[in-house]
mmCIF file of C-alpha atoms in Angstrom:
data_model
loop_
_atom_site.group_PDB
_atom_site.id
_atom_site.type_symbol
_atom_site.label_atom_id
_atom_site.label_comp_id
_atom_site.label_asym_id
_atom_site.label_seq_id
_atom_site.Cartn_x
_atom_site.Cartn_y
_atom_site.Cartn_z
ATOM 1 C CA MET A 1 111.152 -9.352 61.237
ATOM 2 C CA ALA A 2 109.627 -6.431 62.520
ATOM 3 C CA ARG A 3 108.002 -6.336 65.879
ATOM 4 C CA THR A 4 104.221 -6.352 65.691
ATOM 5 C CA ILE A 5 102.433 -3.128 67.709
ATOM 6 C CA ALA A 6 100.535 -4.757 70.810
ATOM 7 C CA LYS A 7 96.415 -3.924 70.330
ATOM 8 C CA ASP A 8 96.709 -2.265 73.790
ATOM 9 C CA HIS A 9 99.858 -0.081 72.556
ATOM 10 C CA ASP A 10 97.789 3.250 72.713
ATOM 11 C CA GLN A 11 96.513 2.649 75.924
ATOM 12 C CA LYS A 12 99.607 1.654 77.201
ATOM 13 C CA ARG A 13 101.036 4.551 76.030
ATOM 14 C CA ALA A 14 98.634 6.755 77.381
ATOM 15 C CA GLN A 15 98.906 5.142 80.601
ATOM 16 C CA ILE A 16 102.756 5.981 80.747
ATOM 17 C CA LEU A 17 102.151 9.215 79.748
ATOM 18 C CA ALA A 18 99.435 10.100 82.684
ATOM 19 C CA SER A 19 101.632 8.672 85.328
ATOM 20 C CA ALA A 20 104.531 10.151 84.021
ATOM 21 C CA ALA A 21 102.982 13.363 84.065
ATOM 22 C CA LYS A 22 101.846 12.725 88.002
ATOM 23 C CA VAL A 23 105.363 11.846 88.767
ATOM 24 C CA PHE A 24 106.891 15.097 86.957
ATOM 25 C CA ALA A 25 104.391 17.267 88.506
ATOM 26 C CA GLU A 26 105.035 16.255 92.224
ATOM 27 C CA ALA A 27 108.716 15.107 92.151
ATOM 28 C CA GLY A 28 110.028 17.661 89.318
ATOM 29 C CA PHE A 29 111.554 16.595 86.254
ATOM 30 C CA ASP A 30 114.920 16.731 87.204
ATOM 31 C CA ARG A 31 114.428 14.648 90.518
ATOM 32 C CA ALA A 32 112.265 12.123 88.812
ATOM 33 C CA THR A 33 113.348 8.420 87.961
ATOM 34 C CA MET A 34 112.689 5.788 85.337
ATOM 35 C CA THR A 35 112.473 3.507 88.676
ATOM 36 C CA GLN A 36 109.609 6.093 89.981
ATOM 37 C CA LEU A 37 107.737 5.988 86.394
ATOM 38 C CA ALA A 38 107.966 2.376 86.686
ATOM 39 C CA SER A 39 106.087 2.254 90.158
ATOM 40 C CA GLU A 40 103.474 4.603 89.284
ATOM 41 C CA CYS A 41 102.799 3.029 86.052
ATOM 42 C CA GLY A 42 102.573 -0.421 87.644
ATOM 43 C CA ILE A 43 104.787 -1.801 85.023
ATOM 44 C CA SER A 44 108.702 -2.511 84.415
ATOM 45 C CA LYS A 45 111.292 -0.348 83.728
ATOM 46 C CA ALA A 46 111.904 -2.629 80.541
ATOM 47 C CA ASN A 47 108.442 -2.220 79.405
ATOM 48 C CA ILE A 48 108.776 1.715 79.639
ATOM 49 C CA TYR A 49 111.944 1.551 77.643
ATOM 50 C CA HIS A 50 109.946 -0.360 74.840
ATOM 51 C CA TYR A 51 107.548 2.513 74.473
ATOM 52 C CA TYR A 52 110.401 5.591 75.513
ATOM 53 C CA ASP A 53 114.374 5.511 75.209
ATOM 54 C CA SER A 54 114.328 8.418 77.857
ATOM 55 C CA LYS A 55 113.049 10.423 80.302
ATOM 56 C CA ASP A 56 113.200 13.621 77.736
ATOM 57 C CA ALA A 57 111.181 11.338 75.299
ATOM 58 C CA ILE A 58 108.597 10.644 77.599
ATOM 59 C CA LEU A 59 108.465 14.841 78.687
ATOM 60 C CA TYR A 60 107.991 15.803 74.946
ATOM 61 C CA ASP A 61 105.221 13.466 74.439
ATOM 62 C CA ILE A 62 103.484 14.562 77.333
ATOM 63 C CA LEU A 63 103.515 18.257 76.389
ATOM 64 C CA GLU A 64 103.045 17.509 72.596
ATOM 65 C CA THR A 65 100.044 15.445 73.314
ATOM 66 C CA TYR A 66 98.698 17.825 75.734
ATOM 67 C CA LEU A 67 99.524 21.168 74.061
ATOM 68 C CA SER A 68 98.450 19.877 70.627
ATOM 69 C CA SER A 69 94.975 18.582 71.768
ATOM 70 C CA LEU A 70 94.369 21.745 73.972
ATOM 71 C CA ARG A 71 95.243 23.792 70.769
ATOM 72 C CA ASP A 72 92.673 21.619 68.562
ATOM 73 C CA ARG A 73 90.074 22.211 71.109
ATOM 74 C CA ILE A 74 90.360 25.992 71.969
ATOM 75 C CA CYS A 75 90.969 27.050 68.424
ATOM 76 C CA GLY A 76 88.412 25.059 66.964
ATOM 77 C CA ILE A 77 85.801 26.292 69.152
ATOM 78 C CA ASP A 78 82.856 27.118 66.630
ATOM 79 C CA LEU A 79 82.013 31.016 67.428
ATOM 80 C CA THR A 80 79.671 31.434 64.309
ATOM 81 C CA GLY A 81 77.125 34.210 64.912
ATOM 82 C CA LEU A 82 78.538 35.069 68.375
ATOM 83 C CA GLY A 83 79.750 38.860 68.963
ATOM 84 C CA PRO A 84 82.746 39.818 70.511
ATOM 85 C CA GLN A 85 81.614 39.493 74.007
ATOM 86 C CA ASP A 86 79.607 36.519 73.898
ATOM 87 C CA ARG A 87 82.595 35.243 71.797
ATOM 88 C CA LEU A 88 84.952 35.954 74.971
ATOM 89 C CA ARG A 89 82.871 34.337 77.330
ATOM 90 C CA ARG A 90 82.358 31.117 75.136
ATOM 91 C CA VAL A 91 86.433 30.492 74.713
ATOM 92 C CA VAL A 92 87.157 31.281 78.447
ATOM 93 C CA HIS A 93 84.678 28.712 79.863
ATOM 94 C CA GLU A 94 85.962 26.349 76.937
ATOM 95 C CA ILE A 95 89.601 26.798 78.098
ATOM 96 C CA LEU A 96 88.982 26.341 81.791
ATOM 97 C CA PHE A 97 86.919 23.156 80.879
ATOM 98 C CA ALA A 98 89.873 21.803 78.967
ATOM 99 C CA TYR A 99 92.361 22.174 81.663
ATOM 100 C CA GLN A 100 90.021 19.916 83.537
ATOM 101 C CA GLY A 101 91.547 16.830 84.366
ATOM 102 C CA SER A 102 94.730 18.262 83.426
ATOM 103 C CA ASP A 103 96.463 19.390 86.347
ATOM 104 C CA HIS A 104 99.583 17.314 86.373
ATOM 105 C CA GLU A 105 100.022 18.054 82.437
ATOM 106 C CA HIS A 106 99.352 21.752 83.035
ATOM 107 C CA ARG A 107 101.922 21.942 85.847
ATOM 108 C CA VAL A 108 104.465 19.972 83.922
ATOM 109 C CA GLN A 109 104.161 22.343 80.930
ATOM 110 C CA VAL A 110 104.897 25.540 83.156
ATOM 111 C CA ASN A 111 108.398 24.450 83.781
ATOM 112 C CA GLY A 112 108.780 21.406 81.295
ATOM 113 C CA VAL A 113 109.089 23.419 77.894
ATOM 114 C CA GLU A 114 112.431 24.825 78.383
ATOM 115 C CA LYS A 115 114.119 21.371 79.344
ATOM 116 C CA LEU A 116 113.853 20.141 76.241
ATOM 117 C CA PRO A 117 115.910 20.993 72.489
ATOM 118 C CA PRO A 118 115.236 23.825 70.627
ATOM 119 C CA ALA A 119 113.513 22.069 67.813
ATOM 120 C CA GLN A 120 111.109 20.635 70.065
ATOM 121 C CA GLN A 121 110.600 23.572 72.243
ATOM 122 C CA LYS A 122 109.687 25.259 68.721
ATOM 123 C CA VAL A 123 106.999 23.009 68.106
ATOM 124 C CA LEU A 124 105.312 23.312 71.726
ATOM 125 C CA ARG A 125 105.478 26.918 71.771
ATOM 126 C CA GLY A 126 103.892 27.241 68.490
ATOM 127 C CA TYR A 127 101.093 25.533 70.110
ATOM 128 C CA GLN A 128 100.839 28.119 72.786
ATOM 129 C CA ARG A 129 101.360 30.924 70.352
ATOM 130 C CA GLU A 130 98.192 29.876 68.240
ATOM 131 C CA MET A 131 96.124 29.950 71.539
ATOM 132 C CA VAL A 132 97.242 33.134 72.523
ATOM 133 C CA ASN A 133 96.698 34.816 69.268
ATOM 134 C CA PHE A 134 93.484 33.157 68.891
ATOM 135 C CA LEU A 135 92.413 34.534 72.273
ATOM 136 C CA GLY A 136 94.061 38.002 71.584
ATOM 137 C CA GLY A 137 92.098 38.445 68.370
ATOM 138 C CA ILE A 138 88.797 37.890 70.436
ATOM 139 C CA ILE A 139 89.713 40.385 72.911
ATOM 140 C CA ARG A 140 91.285 42.975 70.366
ATOM 141 C CA ASP A 141 87.861 42.713 68.985
ATOM 142 C CA ILE A 142 86.110 43.719 71.984
ATOM 143 C CA ALA A 143 87.763 47.440 72.111
ATOM 144 C CA PRO A 144 89.176 47.230 68.827
ATOM 145 C CA LYS A 145 90.358 51.324 69.641
ATOM 146 C CA VAL A 146 92.328 50.429 72.905
ATOM 147 C CA PHE A 147 94.385 47.924 71.005
ATOM 148 C CA ASP A 148 94.790 49.633 67.558
ATOM 149 C CA GLY A 149 98.413 49.153 66.504
ATOM 150 C CA ASP A 150 99.622 48.310 69.893
ATOM 151 C CA LYS A 151 100.509 44.720 69.897
ATOM 152 C CA ALA A 152 102.532 44.775 73.368
ATOM 153 C CA LYS A 153 99.010 46.044 75.066
ATOM 154 C CA LEU A 154 97.189 43.363 73.310
ATOM 155 C CA ARG A 155 99.744 40.731 74.129
ATOM 156 C CA ALA A 156 99.898 41.982 77.949
ATOM 157 C CA ALA A 157 96.134 41.962 78.135
ATOM 158 C CA THR A 158 95.762 38.328 76.745
ATOM 159 C CA MET A 159 98.509 36.942 78.947
ATOM 160 C CA SER A 160 96.972 38.434 81.960
ATOM 161 C CA VAL A 161 93.266 36.351 80.946
ATOM 162 C CA PHE A 162 95.522 33.151 80.321
ATOM 163 C CA GLY A 163 97.186 34.043 83.768
ATOM 164 C CA MET A 164 93.593 34.158 85.609
ATOM 165 C CA LEU A 165 92.609 30.594 83.962
ATOM 166 C CA ASN A 166 96.172 29.071 83.985
ATOM 167 C CA TRP A 167 96.586 29.130 87.966
ATOM 168 C CA TYR A 168 92.959 28.148 88.739
ATOM 169 C CA TYR A 169 94.146 24.606 89.848
ATOM 170 C CA MET A 170 96.451 25.904 92.400
ATOM 171 C CA TRP A 171 93.578 27.242 94.485
ATOM 172 C CA ASN A 172 90.733 24.994 93.417
ATOM 173 C CA SER A 173 92.191 21.795 93.138
ATOM 174 C CA GLY A 174 89.675 19.280 91.906
ATOM 175 C CA ALA A 175 86.901 22.412 91.420
ATOM 176 C CA GLY A 176 83.735 20.928 89.646
ATOM 177 C CA ASP A 177 81.510 22.241 86.796
ATOM 178 C CA ALA A 178 79.768 24.728 88.820
ATOM 179 C CA ALA A 179 82.796 26.114 90.341
ATOM 180 C CA ARG A 180 84.438 26.474 86.973
ATOM 181 C CA ARG A 181 81.416 27.915 85.272
ATOM 182 C CA GLU A 182 81.436 30.611 87.932
ATOM 183 C CA TYR A 183 84.903 31.343 87.701
ATOM 184 C CA ALA A 184 84.689 31.415 83.851
ATOM 185 C CA ARG A 185 82.153 34.197 84.229
ATOM 186 C CA LEU A 186 83.880 36.000 86.748
ATOM 187 C CA VAL A 187 87.184 36.017 84.554
ATOM 188 C CA ALA A 188 84.915 36.994 81.638
ATOM 189 C CA ASP A 189 83.426 40.060 83.585
ATOM 190 C CA LEU A 190 86.742 41.224 84.783
ATOM 191 C CA THR A 191 88.100 41.237 81.191
ATOM 192 C CA LEU A 192 85.363 42.888 79.649
ATOM 193 C CA SER A 193 84.884 45.475 82.155
ATOM 194 C CA GLY A 194 88.805 46.133 82.398
ATOM 195 C CA VAL A 195 89.903 46.017 78.769
ATOM 196 C CA LYS A 196 87.585 49.353 77.742
ATOM 197 C CA GLY A 197 89.374 51.112 80.551
ATOM 198 C CA ILE A 198 92.924 50.416 79.760
#
């Protein structure tokens, strides 16, 4: 007879992923042990193995869950009726707020993707690429003559904006809504003022 799924299966799985993200972010994936994960989760190693058969499986699920959700939130923003500048402001704001509360997951993805098998990396990098292309299209529309036919320049500008947003947690850990709104405004202003002068 097949084992039935516990009613709190999804809740426990989410707890394991959140705890593992914290351990991986603080100790590093390579140094983290299943014993540490169990201790952080407050459950036994055997219970963790009921959900995941390896650290690698946990790492992939952390990143797949985080990046797919992030992609859906960012690429699903309703920009109807907004001009290029307002679209940029809206998306920059949403990215920064999407990162809120996910410092551990965000930190794990910086070095974690490359530790996974090529097929899994391809899935995760696909999510990242979709977000880059989405923001890149908005940046291109701000100054189409600057980026006309120059994909390398557009990618560099797009990754520079992501760079300003991606590392915010390092110098503003635990920043609240007001600080994030102000920083989102700053990044948007820098981008809007800068791309036309490239």
